[in-house]
Amino acid sequence: MDRPLSIVVIGASGDLAHRKLYPALFGLYAQGYLPERFAVFGFARSAYTHEGFREHVAERLTCRYTPQESCGQRVSEFLQRCWYIRGEYGSSDAFLDLYQAMKEVEGAGEAANRLYYLAIPPSLFLATAHALGGAGMVQCGLGEPWSRVVLEKPFGRDSASSARLTREMAKVFTEAQTYRIDHYLGKEVIQNMLVLRFANLVFEPVWNRNYIASVAIEWKEDMGIEKRGYFDDYGIIRDVMQNHLLQILALAAMEPPGRLDSKHIRDEKVQVLRNIPPLTAADVVVGQYTGTERNGRRIRGYTEEDAVADDSLTPTFAAATLRIRNRRWDGVPFRIRAGKALDERVNEIRVRFKDVPGNLFTQAAPPFAASVTAANEMVIRVQPDEAITLRIVNKVPGVGMQLAARDLDLEYKAAFSEPIPDAYEDLLLDVFRGEKGLFIRSDELEAAWEIFTPVLHELETKRIKPAGYAFGSRGPETG
Ligand code: BG6
């Protein structure tokens, strides 16, 4: 990490860069993870001066890792390394200007590693990649100095468009240079999944169809789509299910990797995804939020949002049951549900175990007879308030034999004093280090699209109408 590093944020005036990337870069800087000589180059169409850009970057920086007194100083050191270049995304000339500015800042001496973060709408990926390539800014080969590109989903709209994007991008950046982000893989609890499963003895022996009755992965947001204009073109299945939820499922269901490196981990994820039969419309329930009144105030429904057509059929909610056809999981339903504008913001995985066979307590004669209502359940809460709980059945203190389920609780806030980093901090650091385990490989992406492409096409060609659910409710009935 001694070599100079240039981080180029393309789409520098956008929301993703502002909310996530600059704070994450500053977090890494504050913790000493950036090389001595690094620079951040913002590139976008907006008219900023370097100073104006620095003010924009500063708006979201926080002092999580720096004691208050030194924070101002660290912020201003960081901002001094931020530069802005204005230009059109597809223009090689604009990229030549950017290149020129980079060379001036980088100076003579050891050539810098370069990271290109495409924080732009996917419709601009190809033109931008070609312009970068055309301006001679992409270093070939795997050695140093390296050039790497980071992209965020959506990677296409279905199997065919995703394959086309992968093929075209590969003309500029090889697969080895490409980092496809799914930011859920950077979340602390998601990164803990493999540790939980494979660094503990007690879970793996019961982690299969013999002991597990079902797995539910739930994702809820309590906001509507707000300013996310792109959403209407994609819908909740492409926005959240095909990527975040499927990745969580893959980590929960994969076989142990032979080794803990990115190749072995991703091989196992691909394997499990390939064992999931594609969904059809009969396997899913789709919904769309409708307007409602709250405290005398009208809350807009989905089709009343500014960026949405009045007759839009785009689902903002979906529930589906996936099956995994392999020896470990045959017969175990994996229920996934995702929805916007619901009653709360939560993402959790619920692993429900089977009932105790020949349960002594339900079969016993008085005074030992007791009804046990709850099966064991493990809940892994990704957000908010990261936690892992295991529901166990206990005797309620007192005379007689009354049983009740209670939780063994691991709340991150109480158990760990360390701050929980933002997912982007970990992911960016991995890109700098060339560590690819938390990024989506092209065959993994292909397997993910194969599961969802048929149902997406069917919903669209048959113009299936999503069930309405009131903003802030628990969503439509899913049976
Ligand atoms: C994004 C989705 O990937 O994740 C958004 O496109 C969603 O629709 C967001 O709101 C949620 O991210 P987080 O980290 O706030 O859970």
Coordinates of C-alpha atoms and ligand atoms in Angstrom, one line a residue:
M1 CA 0.0 0.0 0.0
D2 CA 3.0 2.3 -0.3
R3 CA 2.4 3.1 -4.0
P4 CA 0.5 6.4 -4.6
L5 CA -3.3 5.9 -5.1
S6 CA -5.7 7.9 -7.2
I7 CA -9.3 7.3 -6.5
V8 CA -11.5 8.6 -9.3
V9 CA -15.2 9.1 -8.5
I10 CA -17.1 9.3 -11.7
G11 CA -20.5 10.7 -10.8
A12 CA -18.9 12.9 -8.1
S13 CA -21.9 15.2 -7.6
G14 CA -24.4 12.3 -7.1
D15 CA -26.1 10.9 -4.1
L16 CA -24.1 7.7 -3.7
A17 CA -20.8 9.6 -3.8
H18 CA -22.0 12.2 -1.3
R19 CA -23.7 9.9 1.2
K20 CA -21.4 6.9 1.0
L21 CA -18.1 7.2 -0.8
Y22 CA -16.6 10.3 0.6
P23 CA -17.5 9.5 4.2
A24 CA -16.1 6.0 3.7
L25 CA -12.9 7.3 2.1
F26 CA -12.5 9.7 5.0
G27 CA -13.1 6.9 7.5
L28 CA -10.3 4.9 5.9
Y29 CA -8.0 7.9 5.8
A30 CA -8.7 8.7 9.5
Q31 CA -7.9 5.1 10.4
G32 CA -4.6 5.2 8.4
Y33 CA -5.7 2.8 5.7
L34 CA -4.8 5.1 2.7
P35 CA -1.3 5.4 1.4
E36 CA 0.7 8.5 2.2
R37 CA 0.2 9.8 -1.3
F38 CA -3.4 9.5 -2.3
A39 CA -5.8 11.8 -4.2
V40 CA -9.5 11.8 -4.8
F41 CA -10.6 13.1 -8.2
G42 CA -14.3 13.9 -8.6
F43 CA -15.6 13.9 -12.2
A44 CA -19.2 14.9 -13.1
R45 CA -21.2 17.2 -15.2
S46 CA -22.0 19.7 -12.5
A47 CA -20.0 22.9 -12.4
Y48 CA -17.8 22.9 -9.2
T49 CA -14.5 24.5 -8.5
H50 CA -12.0 22.5 -6.5
E51 CA -13.1 24.5 -3.5
G52 CA -16.8 24.1 -4.1
F53 CA -16.3 20.3 -4.5
R54 CA -14.4 20.2 -1.2
E55 CA -17.3 21.9 0.5
H56 CA -19.7 19.4 -1.0
V57 CA -17.5 16.5 0.2
A58 CA -17.1 18.0 3.7
E59 CA -20.9 18.1 4.2
R60 CA -21.1 14.4 5.1
L61 CA -17.8 13.7 6.8
T62 CA -18.0 12.6 10.4
C63 CA -15.5 12.2 13.2
R64 CA -16.2 8.6 14.1
Y65 CA -12.6 7.6 14.1
T66 CA -10.9 10.8 15.1
P67 CA -11.0 12.4 18.5
Q68 CA -12.9 15.7 18.3
E69 CA -9.9 18.0 18.6
S70 CA -7.9 16.5 15.7
C71 CA -10.9 15.9 13.5
G72 CA -11.0 19.4 11.9
Q73 CA -7.3 19.0 11.1
R74 CA -7.8 15.5 9.6
V75 CA -10.8 16.8 7.6
S76 CA -8.9 19.7 6.1
E77 CA -5.9 17.4 5.2
F78 CA -8.3 15.0 3.5
L79 CA -10.0 17.8 1.6
Q80 CA -6.7 19.1 0.3
R81 CA -6.4 15.9 -1.6
C82 CA -9.8 16.2 -3.3
W83 CA -9.9 17.6 -6.8
Y84 CA -12.7 18.2 -9.2
I85 CA -12.8 18.0 -13.0
R86 CA -16.0 18.7 -15.0
G87 CA -17.0 16.8 -18.1
E88 CA -19.4 14.7 -20.0
Y89 CA -19.4 11.0 -19.2
G90 CA -19.0 9.6 -22.7
S91 CA -16.4 12.1 -23.9
S92 CA -12.8 11.0 -24.5
D93 CA -11.7 14.7 -24.5
A94 CA -13.2 15.2 -21.1
F95 CA -11.4 12.2 -19.8
L96 CA -8.2 13.4 -21.3
D97 CA -8.6 16.6 -19.2
L98 CA -9.2 14.4 -16.2
Y99 CA -6.1 12.4 -17.1
Q100 CA -4.0 15.5 -17.4
A101 CA -5.2 16.8 -14.0
M102 CA -4.4 13.4 -12.5
K103 CA -0.9 13.4 -13.9
E104 CA -0.3 16.9 -12.5
V105 CA -1.4 16.0 -9.0
E106 CA 0.3 12.6 -9.1
G107 CA 3.5 14.2 -10.2
A108 CA 6.7 12.4 -11.3
G109 CA 8.0 9.4 -9.4
E110 CA 6.4 6.1 -8.8
A111 CA 3.3 5.7 -11.0
A112 CA 0.0 5.6 -9.1
N113 CA -2.5 2.8 -8.8
R114 CA -5.9 4.0 -10.1
L115 CA -9.3 3.1 -8.9
Y116 CA -12.3 4.2 -11.0
Y117 CA -15.6 4.2 -9.1
L118 CA -18.6 4.4 -11.5
A119 CA -21.1 6.1 -9.2
I120 CA -23.3 6.8 -12.2
P121 CA -26.6 5.3 -13.6
P122 CA -25.9 2.0 -15.3
S123 CA -27.0 3.4 -18.7
L124 CA -23.7 5.4 -18.6
F125 CA -21.4 2.5 -17.7
L126 CA -20.3 1.5 -21.1
A127 CA -19.8 4.9 -22.6
T128 CA -17.8 5.9 -19.6
A129 CA -15.7 2.7 -19.6
H130 CA -15.0 3.2 -23.3
A131 CA -14.0 6.8 -22.8
L132 CA -11.6 5.8 -20.0
G133 CA -10.1 3.1 -22.2
G134 CA -10.0 5.5 -25.2
A135 CA -8.1 8.1 -23.1
G136 CA -5.5 5.5 -22.3
M137 CA -6.3 5.6 -18.6
V138 CA -6.6 1.9 -18.0
Q139 CA -3.5 0.0 -17.3
C140 CA -3.5 -3.6 -18.7
G141 CA -2.4 -6.6 -16.7
L142 CA -2.6 -7.5 -13.1
G143 CA 0.7 -6.2 -11.7
E144 CA 1.3 -2.7 -10.3
P145 CA 0.5 0.0 -11.0
W146 CA -3.0 -1.4 -11.3
S147 CA -6.3 0.1 -12.7
R148 CA -9.5 -1.2 -11.2
V149 CA -13.1 -0.4 -11.7
V150 CA -15.9 -0.5 -9.2
L151 CA -19.6 -0.8 -10.4
E152 CA -22.8 -0.9 -8.5
K153 CA -25.9 -2.8 -9.4
P154 CA -28.2 -3.0 -11.3
F155 CA -26.0 -5.0 -13.7
G156 CA -28.5 -5.2 -16.5
R157 CA -32.2 -6.0 -16.3
D158 CA -32.2 -9.7 -17.0
S159 CA -29.8 -12.5 -18.1
A160 CA -29.3 -11.3 -21.6
S161 CA -28.7 -7.6 -20.8
S162 CA -26.4 -8.5 -17.9
A163 CA -24.4 -10.8 -20.1
R164 CA -24.1 -8.0 -22.7
L165 CA -22.9 -5.5 -20.1
T166 CA -20.3 -8.0 -18.8
R167 CA -19.1 -8.7 -22.3
E168 CA -18.8 -5.0 -23.3
M169 CA -17.2 -3.9 -20.0
A170 CA -14.6 -6.7 -20.5
K171 CA -13.4 -4.9 -23.6
V172 CA -11.9 -2.3 -21.3
F173 CA -11.6 -3.9 -17.9
T174 CA -10.8 -7.6 -17.5
E175 CA -12.8 -9.6 -14.9
A176 CA -9.9 -9.5 -12.6
Q177 CA -9.9 -5.7 -12.7
T178 CA -13.7 -5.5 -12.1
Y179 CA -15.3 -5.1 -8.7
R180 CA -19.1 -5.5 -8.7
I181 CA -20.4 -4.1 -5.4
D182 CA -23.3 -5.5 -3.5
H183 CA -23.0 -3.3 -0.5
Y184 CA -24.9 -5.8 1.7
L185 CA -21.8 -8.0 1.6
G186 CA -19.9 -5.3 3.4
K187 CA -22.3 -5.1 6.3
E188 CA -20.9 -6.3 9.5
V189 CA -23.5 -9.0 10.3
I190 CA -23.4 -10.4 6.7
Q191 CA -19.6 -10.7 7.0
N192 CA -20.2 -12.5 10.3
M193 CA -22.3 -15.2 8.5
L194 CA -19.4 -17.4 7.5
V195 CA -17.7 -16.9 10.9
L196 CA -20.9 -17.9 12.7
R197 CA -21.4 -20.9 10.5
F198 CA -17.8 -22.2 10.2
A199 CA -15.9 -20.9 13.2
N200 CA -18.4 -22.4 15.7
L201 CA -18.9 -26.1 16.2
V202 CA -22.5 -26.0 17.3
F203 CA -24.3 -24.7 14.2
E204 CA -23.0 -26.7 11.3
P205 CA -24.2 -30.1 12.4
V206 CA -27.8 -28.9 12.6
W207 CA -27.5 -26.6 9.5
N208 CA -29.5 -28.8 7.1
R209 CA -32.8 -30.3 6.2
N210 CA -32.8 -32.7 9.1
Y211 CA -33.1 -29.9 11.7
I212 CA -34.2 -26.8 9.9
A213 CA -37.8 -26.4 8.9
S214 CA -37.5 -23.1 7.0
V215 CA -35.4 -20.0 6.4
A216 CA -36.9 -16.6 6.0
I217 CA -35.0 -13.6 4.8
E218 CA -37.0 -10.4 5.3
W219 CA -36.1 -6.9 4.1
K220 CA -38.3 -4.0 4.9
E221 CA -38.0 -0.3 4.5
D222 CA -40.3 2.3 6.0
M223 CA -39.8 4.9 3.2
G224 CA -41.2 5.1 -0.2
I225 CA -39.0 5.5 -3.2
E226 CA -38.7 9.2 -2.6
K227 CA -36.3 10.7 -5.2
R228 CA -35.1 7.4 -6.6
G229 CA -36.3 8.0 -10.1
Y230 CA -34.5 4.8 -11.5
F231 CA -36.7 2.6 -9.3
D232 CA -39.8 2.5 -11.6
D233 CA -37.7 1.0 -14.3
Y234 CA -36.4 -1.8 -12.0
G235 CA -38.8 -2.7 -9.2
I236 CA -38.1 -4.4 -5.9
I237 CA -37.1 -7.8 -7.4
R238 CA -34.2 -6.2 -9.4
D239 CA -33.5 -3.6 -6.7
V240 CA -33.1 -5.8 -3.7
M241 CA -34.0 -9.4 -4.2
Q242 CA -31.9 -10.5 -7.1
N243 CA -28.8 -9.1 -5.3
H244 CA -28.9 -8.3 -1.6
L245 CA -31.3 -11.0 -0.5
L246 CA -29.9 -13.7 -2.8
Q247 CA -26.4 -13.0 -1.6
I248 CA -27.6 -13.4 2.0
L249 CA -29.3 -16.6 1.0
A250 CA -26.1 -17.9 -0.7
L251 CA -24.1 -17.2 2.4
A252 CA -26.6 -18.9 4.7
A253 CA -26.9 -21.9 2.4
M254 CA -23.5 -22.5 0.8
E255 CA -21.3 -25.5 1.6
P256 CA -18.1 -24.8 3.6
P257 CA -15.5 -23.4 1.2
G258 CA -12.4 -25.5 0.9
R259 CA -10.3 -22.5 1.8
L260 CA -11.1 -19.0 2.9
D261 CA -10.1 -17.2 -0.2
S262 CA -12.2 -15.4 -2.7
K263 CA -12.1 -18.1 -5.3
H264 CA -13.3 -20.9 -3.0
I265 CA -16.0 -18.8 -1.3
R266 CA -17.4 -17.6 -4.6
D267 CA -17.2 -21.1 -6.1
E268 CA -19.5 -22.3 -3.3
K269 CA -21.9 -19.4 -3.6
V270 CA -22.2 -20.0 -7.4
Q271 CA -22.8 -23.7 -6.7
V272 CA -25.7 -23.1 -4.4
L273 CA -27.3 -20.5 -6.6
R274 CA -27.1 -22.9 -9.5
N275 CA -29.1 -25.4 -7.5
I276 CA -32.1 -23.0 -7.2
P277 CA -34.7 -23.6 -9.8
P278 CA -35.9 -20.4 -11.6
L279 CA -39.0 -18.8 -10.2
T280 CA -42.3 -18.3 -12.1
A281 CA -45.1 -15.8 -11.5
A282 CA -46.9 -18.5 -9.6
D283 CA -44.1 -18.6 -7.0
V284 CA -44.3 -14.9 -6.1
V285 CA -46.6 -12.3 -4.6
V286 CA -46.0 -8.8 -5.8
G287 CA -47.4 -5.6 -4.2
Q288 CA -47.4 -1.9 -4.7
Y289 CA -47.9 0.7 -2.0
T290 CA -50.9 2.9 -2.0
G291 CA -51.6 6.3 -0.5
T292 CA -52.8 6.7 3.0
E293 CA -53.6 9.3 5.7
R294 CA -51.5 9.7 8.8
N295 CA -52.1 12.3 11.5
G296 CA -54.4 14.1 9.1
R297 CA -51.6 14.2 6.5
R298 CA -51.9 12.5 3.2
I299 CA -49.0 10.2 2.3
R300 CA -48.6 9.6 -1.4
G301 CA -48.9 6.1 -2.9
Y302 CA -46.4 4.8 -5.4
T303 CA -48.1 5.8 -8.6
E304 CA -48.5 9.4 -7.2
E305 CA -44.7 9.8 -6.8
D306 CA -43.2 12.3 -9.2
A307 CA -41.0 9.9 -11.0
V308 CA -43.7 7.2 -11.5
A309 CA -46.3 6.8 -14.3
D310 CA -49.9 6.7 -13.1
D311 CA -50.5 3.2 -14.5
S312 CA -47.1 1.8 -13.4
L313 CA -47.2 -1.9 -12.5
T314 CA -43.8 -1.9 -10.9
P315 CA -43.7 -3.9 -7.7
T316 CA -42.5 -2.2 -4.6
F317 CA -43.0 -5.4 -2.6
A318 CA -42.3 -9.0 -3.5
A319 CA -42.4 -12.3 -1.6
A320 CA -41.2 -15.6 -3.0
T321 CA -40.3 -19.1 -1.8
L322 CA -37.1 -20.5 -3.2
R323 CA -36.0 -24.1 -3.1
I324 CA -32.5 -25.4 -3.2
R325 CA -32.2 -28.8 -4.9
N326 CA -29.3 -30.3 -3.1
R327 CA -28.6 -32.8 -0.4
R328 CA -28.4 -30.3 2.4
W329 CA -31.6 -28.3 1.7
D330 CA -34.0 -30.4 -0.3
G331 CA -37.5 -29.7 1.0
V332 CA -36.6 -26.6 3.1
P333 CA -38.4 -23.5 1.9
F334 CA -36.3 -20.3 1.8
R335 CA -38.8 -17.5 2.0
I336 CA -37.7 -14.1 0.9
R337 CA -39.7 -10.9 1.2
A338 CA -38.7 -7.4 0.4
G339 CA -40.8 -4.2 0.5
K340 CA -40.7 -0.5 0.5
A341 CA -43.0 1.7 2.5
L342 CA -43.8 -0.9 5.1
D343 CA -44.3 -0.6 8.8
E344 CA -40.6 -0.6 9.8
R345 CA -37.0 -0.7 8.6
V346 CA -35.5 -4.1 9.3
N347 CA -33.4 -6.8 7.6
E348 CA -33.2 -10.2 9.2
I349 CA -32.7 -13.8 8.6
R350 CA -34.9 -16.3 10.6
V351 CA -33.8 -19.8 10.7
R352 CA -36.6 -21.9 12.2
F353 CA -35.7 -25.3 13.5
K354 CA -38.0 -28.3 13.5
D355 CA -40.1 -29.3 16.5
V356 CA -38.5 -31.7 18.9
P357 CA -39.4 -35.3 17.9
G358 CA -41.2 -37.3 20.6
N359 CA -41.2 -34.2 22.8
L360 CA -41.2 -35.5 26.4
F361 CA -43.0 -32.5 27.8
T362 CA -46.0 -32.5 25.5
Q363 CA -46.4 -36.3 26.0
A364 CA -45.9 -36.4 29.7
A365 CA -48.7 -36.9 32.2
P366 CA -49.4 -34.2 34.8
P367 CA -47.6 -32.7 36.7
F368 CA -44.9 -32.8 34.0
A369 CA -47.2 -32.2 31.1
A370 CA -46.6 -28.9 29.4
S371 CA -47.4 -27.4 26.0
V372 CA -44.4 -26.1 24.2
T373 CA -45.5 -23.7 21.6
A374 CA -42.3 -22.4 20.1
A375 CA -39.7 -24.2 18.1
N376 CA -36.1 -23.1 18.3
E377 CA -35.4 -20.1 16.1
M378 CA -32.2 -18.3 15.3
V379 CA -32.6 -14.7 14.2
I380 CA -29.7 -12.9 12.6
R381 CA -30.5 -9.2 12.5
V382 CA -28.5 -7.3 9.9
Q383 CA -30.1 -3.9 10.7
P384 CA -31.0 -1.9 12.6
D385 CA -29.4 -2.8 15.9
E386 CA -27.3 -5.7 14.7
A387 CA -27.9 -8.8 16.8
I388 CA -28.0 -12.6 16.8
T389 CA -30.6 -14.3 19.0
L390 CA -31.4 -17.9 19.6
R391 CA -34.8 -18.7 20.9
I392 CA -34.8 -21.6 23.3
V393 CA -37.5 -23.3 25.4
N394 CA -37.2 -23.0 29.2
K395 CA -39.0 -23.8 32.3
V396 CA -40.7 -20.8 33.8
P397 CA -39.5 -20.4 37.4
G398 CA -42.1 -21.5 39.9
V399 CA -43.9 -24.6 41.0
G400 CA -45.4 -26.7 38.3
M401 CA -44.0 -27.3 34.8
Q402 CA -44.8 -24.3 32.7
L403 CA -42.6 -23.8 29.6
A404 CA -41.8 -20.6 27.7
A405 CA -39.5 -19.6 24.9
R406 CA -36.9 -17.0 25.7
D407 CA -34.0 -15.5 23.7
L408 CA -30.3 -15.9 24.1
D409 CA -29.2 -12.5 22.9
L410 CA -26.1 -11.2 21.3
E411 CA -26.6 -7.5 20.7
Y412 CA -23.6 -6.0 19.0
K413 CA -23.9 -2.7 20.8
A414 CA -23.6 -4.4 24.2
A415 CA -21.1 -7.1 23.2
F416 CA -18.6 -5.1 21.2
S417 CA -17.2 -1.7 22.0
E418 CA -15.8 -1.1 18.5
P419 CA -17.8 1.1 16.2
I420 CA -19.5 -0.7 13.4
P421 CA -17.9 0.5 10.1
D422 CA -20.0 1.5 7.2
A423 CA -20.2 -1.3 4.6
Y424 CA -18.4 0.9 2.0
E425 CA -15.3 1.3 4.2
D426 CA -14.7 -2.4 4.2
L427 CA -15.5 -2.8 0.5
L428 CA -13.3 0.1 -0.6
L429 CA -10.4 -1.2 1.5
D430 CA -10.8 -4.6 -0.2
V431 CA -10.6 -3.0 -3.6
F432 CA -7.4 -1.3 -2.7
R433 CA -6.0 -4.6 -1.4
G434 CA -7.2 -6.5 -4.4
E435 CA -9.3 -8.8 -2.2
K436 CA -12.4 -9.9 -4.2
G437 CA -14.3 -12.2 -1.8
L438 CA -17.0 -9.6 -1.1
F439 CA -17.6 -8.8 -4.8
I440 CA -19.8 -10.4 -7.3
R441 CA -18.1 -12.6 -9.9
S442 CA -19.6 -12.7 -13.4
D443 CA -20.7 -16.4 -13.1
E444 CA -22.4 -15.6 -9.8
L445 CA -24.2 -12.7 -11.4
E446 CA -25.3 -14.9 -14.2
A447 CA -26.6 -17.6 -11.8
A448 CA -28.5 -14.9 -9.9
W449 CA -30.2 -13.6 -13.1
E450 CA -31.2 -17.1 -14.1
I451 CA -33.3 -17.5 -11.0
F452 CA -35.2 -14.2 -11.6
T453 CA -35.3 -13.6 -15.3
P454 CA -38.3 -15.9 -16.1
V455 CA -40.5 -14.4 -13.4
L456 CA -39.5 -10.9 -14.3
H457 CA -40.4 -11.5 -18.0
E458 CA -43.6 -13.2 -17.0
L459 CA -44.7 -10.4 -14.7
E460 CA -44.0 -7.9 -17.4
T461 CA -45.4 -9.6 -20.5
K462 CA -48.6 -10.7 -18.7
R463 CA -48.8 -7.2 -17.1
I464 CA -49.6 -8.8 -13.7
K465 CA -51.1 -6.2 -11.4
P466 CA -49.4 -6.0 -8.0
A467 CA -51.7 -6.2 -4.9
G468 CA -52.1 -2.8 -3.2
Y469 CA -51.0 -2.3 0.3
A470 CA -51.2 0.9 2.4
F471 CA -48.0 2.9 2.9
G472 CA -46.7 2.0 6.4
S473 CA -48.6 -1.3 6.6
R474 CA -47.2 -4.8 6.8
G475 CA -47.6 -5.4 3.1
P476 CA -50.0 -7.5 1.1
E477 CA -51.2 -11.0 2.2
T478 CA -48.6 -13.5 1.1
G479 CA -50.4 -16.7 2.3
Ligands
BG6_1 C1 -30.0 -0.2 -2.4 C2 -31.3 -0.2 -3.0 O1 -29.2 -1.2 -3.0 O2 -30.1 -0.5 -1.0 C3 -32.2 0.8 -2.3 O3 -31.2 0.2 -4.4 C4 -32.2 0.6 -0.8 O4 -33.5 0.8 -2.8 C5 -30.8 0.5 -0.3 O5 -32.9 1.7 -0.2 C6 -30.8 0.1 1.2 O6 -29.5 0.1 1.7 P1 -29.2 0.2 3.2 O7 -27.8 0.0 3.3 O8 -29.7 1.5 3.7 O9 -30.0 -1.0 3.8

